[in-house]
Amino acid sequence: MDLSDSPGRHEGEAAEAVSGTGDGPAPLLIEATRGAMVESRHQVSYAVSDVEGRIVRHGGDIEGPVYARSAIKPLQALALVESGAAEAFGLGDAEIALACASHNAEPRHVETVLAWLARIGCTPDDLECGPQMPARQADAAALLRGGGKPGPEHNNCSGKHSGFLSVARHLGHPTAGYIRYEHPVQQRVLGLLESMTGLDLSDAPRGVDGCGIPVIGIPLGNMALAMARLGDPGDQPEPRQAACARIRRAMAAEPFMVAGSGRFCTEIMTVTGERAQIKTGAEGVYCGTLPDLGLGIALKAADGAGRAATVAMGRLLVELQAITAEEAERLGDVLTPPVLNRAGRRVGELRAKSI
Amino acid sequence: MDLSDSPGRHEGEAAEAVSGTGDGPAPLLIEATRGAMVESRHQVSYAVSDVEGRIVRHGGDIEGPVYARSAIKPLQALALVESGAAEAFGLGDAEIALACASHNAEPRHVETVLAWLARIGCTPDDLECGPQMPARQADAAALLRGGGKPGPEHNNCSGKHSGFLSVARHLGHPTAGYIRYEHPVQQRVLGLLESMTGLDLSDAPRGVDGCGIPVIGIPLGNMALAMARLGDPGDQPEPRQAACARIRRAMAAEPFMVAGSGRFCTEIMTVTGERAQIKTGAEGVYCGTLPDLGLGIALKAADGAGRAATVAMGRLLVELQAITAEEAERLGDVLTPPVLNRAGRRVGELRAKSI
């Protein structure tokens, strides 16, 4: 069964069993403990798809539309590679990984974006993503102590936006307004998403992302299918296959550029290398591709909590054996993050209940 | 029916109707929209109690233990007033409101804490709450640009901690270790909470708060009763009545000191004055007292989301007519906050579904 015909349906299951109204497998429960009890609880819906669109594992609602937010940046980056822009501008792993990134705006992230913009004849003023303070206190402090202030190059999406500008430059489109739904760059990205998810998205619900680009409602099942295809694009045209491989290689080679110091995406990919590429998104979304297994993962915390999505992704990676037991032990707190108080004392933890 | 005997039971209702297992009134649903659809959803349990412990309105689980976190600072501050410490040290509305505060560490908050500490013969080194960056970017930037770094006086709880230090000083207890469960100041606070909630809390589940003090698991129904008693302590001993009135008066007179610029607590209390005092807590808790109505409110977002707790409190205040329709219109975005992207564009909103 192909998800492009019937999103999110488990082969051999009755249709109502995955309706997400309570009869199908339950969402993953993530708990935040403090001292003697569970303080808060999150529910995470998730889908794991193979490249044929067979849902091999799921829980919760995987048919209702979800905004993938930044979790599908690796899919959006296909436009940068497939259009020939990446090659024409001589972009390397660092830039391509940045196009897939929600970065911390650490010095290397920002310097690489600025050099990239200069290479395509643009400046930070061309970025339409809005300003954002660097994520880490030390970087924010250094910026402010030097008399600076956050600009669009510090926005966690500045790599993705530099990618969009590169496509516009390469194809001769105007750069102004490149974030609008109607702009040829965004229409190209929409076409790529349709092709990878197997859906006609022209009537899908949409809105505006934190960085100004369109967000499109896509069921988790189809998001997982698209991520499976990113990892194993054997049924795709040759240029798409090459672009998928290029993006995976860049993320595996430059995990720091995809997020940054201490970040879950970076920590996990530093361990998994080419075995798994994962990407976080705002409002509790996470996507991942497992090329060796031919599987894609998409998940969403119903309440939008990033802490829950992170723990859920870690749990799925372990369950799917994309992370070995030995690696899981080494990762420790990365998979089961402590809750710390302001003095740095461990007062609880985040944990997944058994699937 | 008194909550001290049977927490969270609605008079005339069958016991199972408020068990929180699905048969009672549903939790309040808070939605975060973006463009054409709801992006994330929160469930908020809530209890509204009168001073007799009758639950006059509720939804979701109000019997399971909840850490009230900072939402019961006005109850903890009773120790400061009732012990005589506030009077002995000549504390005014500003300091007492700060004792009830999760403040932004704006200049007036920090200056008032520093002057208060000096008055009781203490310094910021005596605060055991840990450091925290000021909440607002402009204040953080000013601190860093001046070569400073965040200290415990910038911790949002520094007023509460100054209150604890004042009690220790006034009663001749050691100040070191004042945050520990066994310290006489915390035992005094525990006794106050038992008296106000009508519960024996000696075996209640507990943990450590973000600022290092004990947190105690208390059902929402009993938390609401305690808040009702804060507003209308007619059945309490005279010193308790006077302390409750003093705290309400300080919060009403100095709403800025309870939170700060642009904060929900401050915006609401600026409008409601002596009619309603409300207080936010971490992990999605909110408490409030409505002295004129003789009601107390306690609520908790199951997932710990502060944005949901805020919108739920606004909705309850409107439903209970603690905020008039005309005031609600004037408050506008305060009650239904916009979701903004980084460029400041309105891309969605937070809203409560009908109770």
XYZ file of C-alpha atoms in Angstrom:
710
model
C 0.000 0.000 0.000
C 1.311 3.412 -0.972
C 0.865 6.382 1.323
C 0.291 8.615 -1.666
C -3.042 6.831 -2.015
C -3.872 6.296 1.609
C -1.724 8.158 4.071
C -0.758 6.591 7.317
C -2.472 3.258 6.964
C -0.757 0.193 8.312
C -0.763 -2.678 5.859
C -3.272 -5.272 6.955
C -4.862 -2.999 9.541
C -8.436 -1.861 9.370
C -8.727 1.756 8.350
C -10.154 2.891 11.654
C -7.262 1.345 13.542
C -4.971 4.236 12.614
C -7.499 7.023 12.713
C -5.847 8.568 15.733
C -9.138 8.794 17.555
C -8.161 6.320 20.220
C -8.416 2.892 18.634
C -4.919 2.677 17.130
C -1.588 2.295 18.878
C -1.176 4.922 21.578
C 1.142 7.887 21.238
C 4.482 7.661 22.975
C 4.289 9.056 26.510
C 7.165 11.277 27.629
C 7.402 12.142 31.310
C 9.181 14.966 33.085
C 9.934 13.861 36.635
C 10.888 15.992 39.633
C 11.820 14.337 42.892
C 9.263 11.725 43.901
C 6.758 12.142 41.080
C 6.024 12.842 37.437
C 5.506 16.588 37.108
C 4.407 16.922 33.466
C 3.434 14.578 30.628
C 3.646 14.778 26.851
C 2.083 12.682 24.092
C 4.085 12.159 20.922
C 2.575 10.768 17.713
C 5.071 9.031 15.448
C 5.328 7.187 12.151
C 8.124 5.010 10.781
C 7.797 4.328 7.036
C 9.740 2.296 4.514
C 10.419 3.594 1.006
C 7.234 1.975 -0.303
C 5.134 3.955 2.163
C 4.467 0.989 4.419
C 4.115 2.214 7.993
C 6.164 -0.297 9.957
C 5.617 1.309 13.346
C 3.412 4.114 14.573
C 1.435 5.559 17.461
C -1.126 8.313 17.830
C -2.502 10.390 14.985
C -0.411 10.062 11.811
C -3.090 11.141 9.336
C -3.951 14.648 10.474
C -1.920 17.504 8.980
C 1.200 18.594 10.879
C 3.491 21.524 10.154
C 6.933 19.944 9.857
C 8.616 23.306 10.517
C 12.411 23.002 10.429
C 12.373 19.198 10.613
C 12.161 18.946 6.820
C 14.988 21.344 6.035
C 16.957 18.406 4.542
C 14.076 17.964 2.054
C 13.907 21.686 1.322
C 17.668 21.647 0.719
C 17.129 19.293 -2.214
C 16.284 22.417 -4.238
C 19.731 23.836 -3.532
C 21.511 20.722 -4.838
C 19.140 19.607 -7.598
C 18.949 23.068 -9.159
C 22.714 23.002 -9.657
C 23.119 26.065 -7.413
C 25.271 24.236 -4.862
C 27.700 23.089 -7.534
C 27.712 26.413 -9.392
C 28.634 28.313 -6.218
C 31.115 25.658 -5.080
C 29.304 24.911 -1.839
C 30.844 22.251 0.386
C 29.600 20.003 3.155
C 29.610 22.883 5.633
C 27.240 25.042 3.575
C 24.947 22.179 2.587
C 24.730 21.048 6.213
C 23.915 24.652 7.164
C 21.099 24.672 4.597
C 19.640 21.750 6.609
C 20.323 23.424 9.955
C 18.628 25.059 12.899
C 21.968 26.299 14.155
C 23.035 27.892 17.418
C 24.623 30.940 15.742
C 27.974 29.941 17.169
C 30.901 31.744 15.530
C 31.557 29.075 12.881
C 27.888 28.993 11.861
C 27.700 32.754 11.458
C 31.067 33.124 9.723
C 30.180 30.402 7.226
C 26.842 32.030 6.433
C 28.456 35.442 5.933
C 31.129 34.019 3.588
C 28.469 32.077 1.686
C 26.294 35.181 1.233
C 29.306 37.103 -0.098
C 29.992 34.282 -2.564
C 26.516 34.615 -4.111
C 26.650 38.409 -4.178
C 24.289 38.901 -1.252
C 24.501 40.449 2.218
C 22.641 39.780 5.485
C 20.201 42.491 4.375
C 18.942 40.066 1.727
C 17.952 37.538 4.402
C 14.225 37.844 5.152
C 14.226 35.562 8.218
C 14.342 38.267 10.887
C 16.954 38.621 13.649
C 17.512 36.177 16.506
C 19.832 36.159 19.515
C 22.494 33.402 19.420
C 21.220 30.343 21.291
C 24.088 29.985 23.742
C 24.528 32.497 26.518
C 28.283 32.796 25.932
C 27.781 33.670 22.251
C 25.011 36.146 23.048
C 27.203 37.735 25.708
C 30.186 38.014 23.343
C 28.007 39.654 20.698
C 26.532 42.166 23.140
C 29.791 42.894 24.959
C 31.325 43.748 21.580
C 28.586 46.335 21.047
C 26.806 44.196 18.455
C 23.213 43.122 18.205
C 21.575 40.048 16.694
C 20.954 40.196 12.961
C 19.317 37.851 10.443
C 22.643 36.011 10.021
C 22.204 34.874 13.654
C 18.745 33.485 12.936
C 18.870 29.692 13.365
C 17.448 29.403 9.817
C 20.040 31.640 8.121
C 21.642 28.653 6.355
C 18.340 27.532 4.862
C 17.664 31.099 3.750
C 21.126 31.383 2.204
C 20.227 28.229 0.305
C 17.010 29.807 -0.990
C 18.925 32.934 -2.035
C 21.467 30.726 -3.827
C 18.709 29.010 -5.798
C 17.156 32.365 -6.724
C 20.539 33.737 -7.848
C 21.428 30.614 -9.808
C 18.098 30.466 -11.643
C 17.874 34.217 -12.242
C 14.840 34.850 -10.030
C 14.505 38.059 -8.010
C 15.833 37.561 -4.497
C 13.393 39.988 -2.830
C 10.335 38.173 -1.591
C 11.952 34.737 -1.822
C 10.072 33.678 1.334
C 6.625 34.177 -0.194
C 4.497 31.159 -1.140
C 4.166 32.427 -4.726
C 7.908 32.961 -5.281
C 9.419 30.474 -7.770
C 11.889 29.191 -5.158
C 9.094 28.310 -2.709
C 7.027 26.795 -5.526
C 10.023 24.649 -6.436
C 10.341 23.510 -2.810
C 6.599 22.759 -2.733
C 6.964 20.576 -5.822
C 9.824 18.689 -4.186
C 7.748 18.108 -1.060
C 4.850 16.821 -3.177
C 7.137 14.446 -4.987
C 8.797 13.154 -1.815
C 5.619 12.851 0.288
C 3.495 11.485 -2.555
C 0.798 14.084 -1.896
C -0.859 16.868 -3.857
C -0.233 19.739 -1.440
C -1.931 22.509 -3.409
C -4.925 22.498 -1.051
C -3.046 21.510 2.113
C -3.526 23.855 5.102
C -0.728 26.368 5.329
C 0.701 29.140 7.434
C 3.858 31.152 7.987
C 6.926 29.759 9.749
C 8.923 31.555 12.437
C 11.419 32.562 9.746
C 8.750 33.766 7.323
C 8.604 30.920 4.764
C 5.431 28.906 4.136
C 4.600 25.914 6.334
C 2.417 23.190 4.823
C 0.273 20.697 6.737
C 1.463 17.151 5.972
C 0.448 13.910 7.732
C 3.225 12.286 9.768
C 2.926 9.090 7.715
C 3.779 10.946 4.511
C 6.514 12.926 6.224
C 8.071 9.611 7.273
C 7.790 8.315 3.713
C 9.596 11.403 2.389
C 12.365 10.871 4.952
C 12.657 7.192 3.966
C 13.070 8.270 0.340
C 15.743 10.778 1.338
C 17.691 7.853 2.791
C 17.002 5.374 0.005
C 15.904 7.217 -3.141
C 16.311 4.191 -5.426
C 12.948 4.728 -7.123
C 13.625 8.399 -7.807
C 15.135 9.994 -10.955
C 18.936 10.027 -11.012
C 19.392 13.751 -10.167
C 17.181 13.307 -7.109
C 19.166 10.252 -6.043
C 22.385 12.236 -6.310
C 20.929 15.194 -4.418
C 19.662 12.968 -1.584
C 23.075 11.321 -1.247
C 24.812 14.721 -1.277
C 22.609 16.038 1.528
C 23.010 12.927 3.666
C 26.781 13.044 3.174
C 26.959 16.704 4.194
C 24.874 16.167 7.353
C 26.961 13.144 8.328
C 30.231 14.969 7.657
C 29.263 18.215 9.418
C 26.904 17.383 12.302
C 28.062 20.517 14.135
C 26.763 22.673 11.296
C 23.256 21.130 11.523
C 22.754 22.353 15.119
C 25.785 23.046 17.354
C 27.433 22.472 20.699
C 25.395 20.324 23.058
C 22.478 19.960 20.676
C 20.672 16.642 20.238
C 20.887 16.559 16.410
C 24.636 17.129 16.580
C 25.319 14.707 19.418
C 23.341 11.906 17.772
C 24.773 12.343 14.274
C 28.303 12.520 15.664
C 27.678 8.968 16.864
C 25.574 7.597 13.999
C 27.480 9.159 11.074
C 26.003 7.982 7.771
C 23.634 5.549 9.541
C 21.113 8.176 10.635
C 20.454 11.826 9.844
C 17.963 13.583 12.087
C 16.528 17.079 12.223
C 14.491 18.936 14.833
C 11.657 21.373 14.139
C 9.790 23.920 16.239
C 6.569 22.969 18.064
C 7.740 19.463 18.891
C 8.506 17.960 15.484
C 11.429 15.649 14.645
C 12.290 13.878 11.402
C 14.993 11.356 10.613
C 16.239 9.056 7.899
C 17.926 5.678 8.385
C 19.509 4.894 4.993
C 20.845 1.455 5.932
C 17.432 0.339 7.136
C 15.519 2.098 4.370
C 13.305 3.784 6.958
C 12.096 7.306 7.636
C 10.828 8.707 10.935
C 8.461 11.619 11.607
C 7.041 12.565 14.983
C 5.182 15.419 16.684
C 4.527 16.212 20.330
C 0.844 17.192 20.400
C 1.580 20.105 22.719
C 4.557 21.361 20.716
C 7.188 20.576 23.365
C 10.658 20.225 21.899
C 11.913 18.406 24.997
C 9.371 15.635 24.394
C 10.144 15.339 20.679
C 13.854 14.997 21.440
C 13.393 12.206 23.964
C 10.920 10.437 21.660
C 13.359 10.548 18.730
C 16.097 9.094 20.918
C 13.800 6.312 22.052
C 12.794 5.430 18.466
C 16.425 5.400 17.307
C 17.238 2.927 20.074
C 14.135 0.796 19.402
C 14.952 0.657 15.676
C 18.565 -0.191 16.543
C 19.844 2.798 14.596
C 21.728 3.411 17.837
C 23.364 0.339 19.361
C 22.976 -0.547 23.021
C 26.622 0.342 23.551
C 26.175 3.734 21.876
C 23.024 4.337 23.904
C 24.968 3.758 27.087
C 27.668 6.153 25.916
C 25.058 8.789 25.024
C 23.515 8.524 28.514
C 22.087 11.896 29.468
C 21.666 12.852 25.803
C 18.877 10.268 25.549
C 17.444 10.794 29.044
C 18.162 14.452 29.788
C 18.304 15.569 33.392
C 16.086 18.341 34.719
C 18.481 20.773 36.429
C 17.711 23.627 38.778
C 19.363 27.037 38.417
C 22.220 26.048 40.663
C 22.938 23.106 38.328
C 21.645 20.376 40.650
C 19.904 17.376 39.050
C 16.302 17.428 40.320
C 14.529 15.184 37.787
C 14.709 13.730 34.313
C 12.916 13.397 31.007
C 12.121 9.835 29.990
C 10.066 7.817 27.534
C 7.682 5.165 28.728
C 7.895 1.843 26.868
C 6.409 1.876 23.393
C -18.042 19.062 52.067
C -14.581 20.095 53.131
C -11.585 19.465 50.898
C -9.482 18.692 53.928
C -11.522 15.514 54.243
C -12.094 14.722 50.610
C -10.060 16.743 48.178
C -11.527 17.892 44.922
C -15.032 16.539 45.295
C -17.915 18.633 44.004
C -20.796 18.843 46.405
C -23.615 16.681 45.185
C -21.498 14.925 42.592
C -20.756 11.248 42.657
C -17.208 10.538 43.734
C -16.197 9.043 40.431
C -17.389 12.115 38.563
C -14.291 14.069 39.600
C -11.795 11.256 39.586
C -9.964 12.786 36.646
C -9.919 9.464 34.849
C -12.169 10.587 32.053
C -15.676 10.661 33.504
C -15.627 14.149 35.027
C -15.668 17.511 33.310
C -12.967 17.699 30.639
C -9.828 19.754 31.049
C -9.752 23.117 29.329
C -8.337 22.823 25.809
C -5.883 25.513 24.735
C -4.972 25.693 21.060
C -1.983 27.258 19.340
C -3.001 28.130 15.786
C -0.764 28.927 12.824
C -2.313 30.031 9.549
C -5.108 27.705 8.494
C -4.932 25.155 11.299
C -4.328 24.314 14.944
C -0.641 23.486 15.298
C -0.438 22.337 18.940
C -2.884 21.546 21.734
C -2.691 21.704 25.527
C -4.932 20.309 28.245
C -5.327 22.322 31.424
C -6.869 20.916 34.603
C -8.416 23.534 36.863
C -10.256 23.923 40.152
C -12.205 26.877 41.526
C -12.952 26.586 45.240
C -14.834 28.674 47.747
C -13.530 29.222 51.283
C -15.439 26.186 52.543
C -13.610 23.937 50.087
C -16.595 23.531 47.787
C -15.362 23.106 44.234
C -17.673 25.374 42.266
C -16.071 24.732 38.891
C -13.457 22.308 37.664
C -12.168 20.214 34.792
C -9.630 17.434 34.419
C -7.703 15.870 37.271
C -7.884 17.945 40.446
C -7.072 15.156 42.917
C -3.617 14.023 41.812
C -0.623 15.799 43.369
C 0.743 18.829 41.491
C 3.862 20.845 42.272
C 2.568 24.401 42.573
C 6.047 25.796 41.958
C 6.085 29.610 42.083
C 2.302 29.890 41.865
C 1.985 29.687 45.659
C 4.601 32.300 46.481
C 1.822 34.491 47.970
C 1.111 31.642 50.436
C 4.801 31.143 51.190
C 5.068 34.889 51.823
C 2.646 34.536 54.729
C 5.660 33.412 56.771
C 7.372 36.736 56.122
C 4.404 38.760 57.395
C 3.064 36.469 60.122
C 6.473 35.977 61.735
C 6.728 39.714 62.255
C 9.832 39.894 60.053
C 8.221 42.215 57.499
C 7.264 44.713 60.181
C 10.545 44.409 62.081
C 12.558 45.204 58.945
C 10.153 47.916 57.791
C 9.283 46.191 54.528
C 6.782 47.964 52.288
C 4.456 46.942 49.487
C 7.374 46.728 47.041
C 9.299 44.173 49.099
C 6.241 42.117 50.030
C 5.133 42.032 46.392
C 8.664 40.917 45.477
C 8.413 38.091 48.008
C 5.400 36.895 45.968
C 7.174 37.460 42.632
C 8.687 35.652 39.705
C 10.222 38.887 38.498
C 11.933 39.837 35.245
C 15.084 41.152 36.959
C 14.381 44.600 35.564
C 16.423 47.340 37.256
C 13.780 48.202 39.875
C 13.386 44.549 40.861
C 17.113 44.036 41.298
C 17.745 47.349 43.065
C 14.928 46.673 45.524
C 16.265 43.191 46.297
C 19.791 44.525 46.861
C 18.568 47.270 49.201
C 16.393 44.773 51.072
C 19.285 42.343 51.539
C 21.436 45.183 52.912
C 18.676 46.094 55.347
C 18.684 42.584 56.868
C 22.470 42.398 56.995
C 22.791 40.015 54.049
C 24.383 40.124 50.601
C 23.606 38.355 47.299
C 26.098 35.685 48.422
C 23.548 34.612 51.030
C 20.966 33.852 48.326
C 20.957 30.115 47.537
C 18.728 30.333 44.446
C 21.470 30.253 41.805
C 22.069 32.837 39.075
C 19.712 33.630 36.194
C 19.933 35.969 33.203
C 17.411 38.845 33.303
C 14.278 37.858 31.380
C 14.173 40.766 28.963
C 16.747 41.029 26.213
C 17.350 44.736 26.852
C 18.149 44.126 30.526
C 20.388 41.160 29.717
C 22.185 43.245 27.097
C 22.682 46.170 29.496
C 24.109 43.827 32.135
C 26.520 42.169 29.699
C 27.542 45.376 27.925
C 28.462 46.810 31.319
C 30.799 43.872 31.874
C 28.494 42.254 34.430
C 27.138 38.755 34.630
C 23.913 37.360 36.091
C 23.955 36.683 39.830
C 21.458 35.238 42.301
C 19.917 38.699 42.724
C 18.783 38.397 39.074
C 17.096 35.052 39.749
C 13.341 35.497 39.286
C 12.882 34.093 42.810
C 15.313 36.462 44.555
C 12.474 38.304 46.296
C 11.045 35.090 47.750
C 14.526 34.108 48.905
C 15.072 37.522 50.471
C 11.844 36.878 52.332
C 13.128 33.524 53.624
C 16.387 35.169 54.716
C 14.401 37.867 56.510
C 12.424 35.257 58.440
C 15.628 33.417 59.384
C 17.261 36.665 60.548
C 14.202 37.799 62.483
C 13.747 34.482 64.286
C 17.452 33.938 64.910
C 17.859 30.866 62.686
C 21.046 30.278 60.705
C 20.704 31.681 57.188
C 22.943 29.066 55.551
C 20.882 26.168 54.255
C 17.598 28.079 54.470
C 16.420 26.306 51.284
C 16.601 22.810 52.788
C 13.412 20.936 53.672
C 14.615 20.469 57.270
C 15.436 24.166 57.860
C 13.064 25.858 60.328
C 12.025 28.443 57.722
C 10.930 25.758 55.257
C 9.212 23.811 58.030
C 7.328 26.966 58.960
C 6.267 27.404 55.323
C 5.205 23.743 55.193
C 3.022 24.262 58.245
C 1.403 27.289 56.629
C 0.685 25.293 53.479
C -0.867 22.503 55.549
C -3.059 24.972 57.370
C -4.163 26.766 54.200
C -4.727 23.627 52.056
C -6.289 21.606 54.856
C -3.923 18.706 54.227
C -1.315 16.797 56.185
C 1.616 17.194 53.809
C 4.206 15.259 55.793
C 3.978 12.292 53.419
C 3.198 14.271 50.250
C 5.535 13.615 47.299
C 8.271 16.189 47.103
C 11.176 17.396 45.040
C 13.456 20.376 44.536
C 12.341 23.557 42.791
C 14.327 25.417 40.128
C 15.496 27.808 42.842
C 16.443 25.015 45.272
C 13.588 25.101 47.791
C 11.294 22.106 48.383
C 8.282 21.549 46.148
C 5.366 19.596 47.606
C 2.716 17.687 45.640
C -0.727 19.174 46.395
C -4.016 18.442 44.587
C -5.386 21.366 42.552
C -8.606 21.331 44.559
C -6.719 21.985 47.799
C -4.506 24.556 46.144
C -7.666 26.400 45.072
C -9.016 26.212 48.628
C -5.808 27.742 49.985
C -6.067 30.563 47.446
C -9.717 31.150 48.394
C -8.648 31.429 52.040
C -5.906 33.913 51.096
C -8.644 36.110 49.609
C -11.203 35.610 52.358
C -9.494 34.332 55.533
C -12.501 35.002 57.788
C -12.277 31.576 59.451
C -8.546 31.940 60.194
C -6.882 33.277 63.362
C -6.531 37.057 63.449
C -2.764 37.209 62.654
C -3.387 35.039 59.576
C -6.229 37.300 58.479
C -3.991 40.346 58.800
C -1.138 38.646 56.927
C -3.438 37.606 54.058
C -4.779 41.142 53.741
C -1.255 42.601 53.822
C -0.095 40.300 51.008
C -3.125 40.977 48.826
C -2.709 44.716 49.359
C 0.974 44.596 48.384
C 0.300 42.596 45.206
C -2.528 44.929 44.226
C -0.452 48.033 44.936
C 2.721 46.811 43.184
C 1.726 44.562 40.282
C 4.981 45.445 38.497
C 6.976 43.959 41.352
C 5.151 40.594 41.083
C 6.371 40.007 37.497
C 7.329 42.994 35.309
C 6.938 44.707 31.956
C 4.660 42.894 29.552
C 4.022 39.991 31.900
C 0.555 38.460 32.294
C 0.457 38.662 36.124
C 1.334 42.349 35.994
C -0.993 43.262 33.121
C -3.971 41.513 34.728
C -3.438 42.868 38.251
C -2.955 46.388 36.893
C -6.538 46.081 35.656
C -8.114 44.072 38.484
C -6.425 45.814 41.424
C -7.766 44.423 44.697
C -10.373 42.282 42.893
C -7.943 39.554 41.815
C -4.374 38.585 42.644
C -2.809 35.962 40.389
C 0.556 34.241 40.273
C 2.253 32.071 37.663
C 4.432 29.030 38.356
C 6.832 26.960 36.269
C 5.623 23.866 34.400
C 2.248 25.333 33.566
C 0.779 26.189 36.957
C -1.275 29.287 37.801
C -3.011 30.282 41.023
C -5.296 33.176 41.817
C -7.511 34.600 44.518
C -10.735 36.569 44.007
C -11.424 38.181 47.408
C -14.731 39.824 46.422
C -16.112 36.512 45.187
C -14.554 34.444 47.957
C -13.034 32.109 45.373
C -9.615 30.618 44.728
C -8.281 29.259 41.429
C -5.578 26.657 40.767
C -4.727 25.193 37.381
C -2.027 23.100 35.710
C -1.255 22.413 32.053
C -0.584 18.657 31.975
C 2.407 19.160 29.670
C 3.883 22.005 31.716
C 3.343 24.713 29.082
C 3.290 28.211 30.560
C 1.605 29.632 27.470
C -1.374 27.324 28.028
C -1.636 28.084 31.741
C -1.654 31.812 31.019
C -4.452 31.617 28.463
C -6.442 29.280 30.733
C -6.159 31.687 33.679
C -7.349 34.551 31.473
C -10.304 32.509 30.331
C -11.295 31.560 33.893
C -11.044 35.167 35.087
C -13.416 36.210 32.296
C -15.805 33.292 32.922
C -15.899 34.088 36.637
C -16.436 37.788 35.803
C -13.365 38.782 37.785
C -12.557 40.628 34.568
C -15.480 42.531 33.037
C -16.352 42.248 29.354
C -15.158 45.813 28.869
C -11.832 45.065 30.577
C -11.465 41.890 28.528
C -11.850 43.898 25.356
C -9.256 46.376 26.558
C -6.852 43.540 27.468
C -7.232 42.054 23.969
C -3.958 40.351 23.028
C -3.089 39.815 26.699
C -5.913 37.267 26.917
C -5.470 35.802 23.427
C -1.765 36.225 22.715
C -0.595 36.303 19.119
C 1.978 33.854 17.796
C 4.614 36.061 16.143
C 7.406 35.077 13.811
C 10.949 36.422 14.213
C 10.214 39.384 11.990
C 7.323 40.321 14.319
C 4.529 39.280 11.947
C 1.381 37.784 13.516
C 1.136 34.202 12.204
C -1.274 32.589 14.689
C -2.746 32.872 18.141
C -3.251 31.090 21.434
C -6.877 30.583 22.398
C -9.079 28.695 24.825
C -11.914 26.543 23.584
C -15.218 27.025 25.406
C -15.333 25.540 28.869
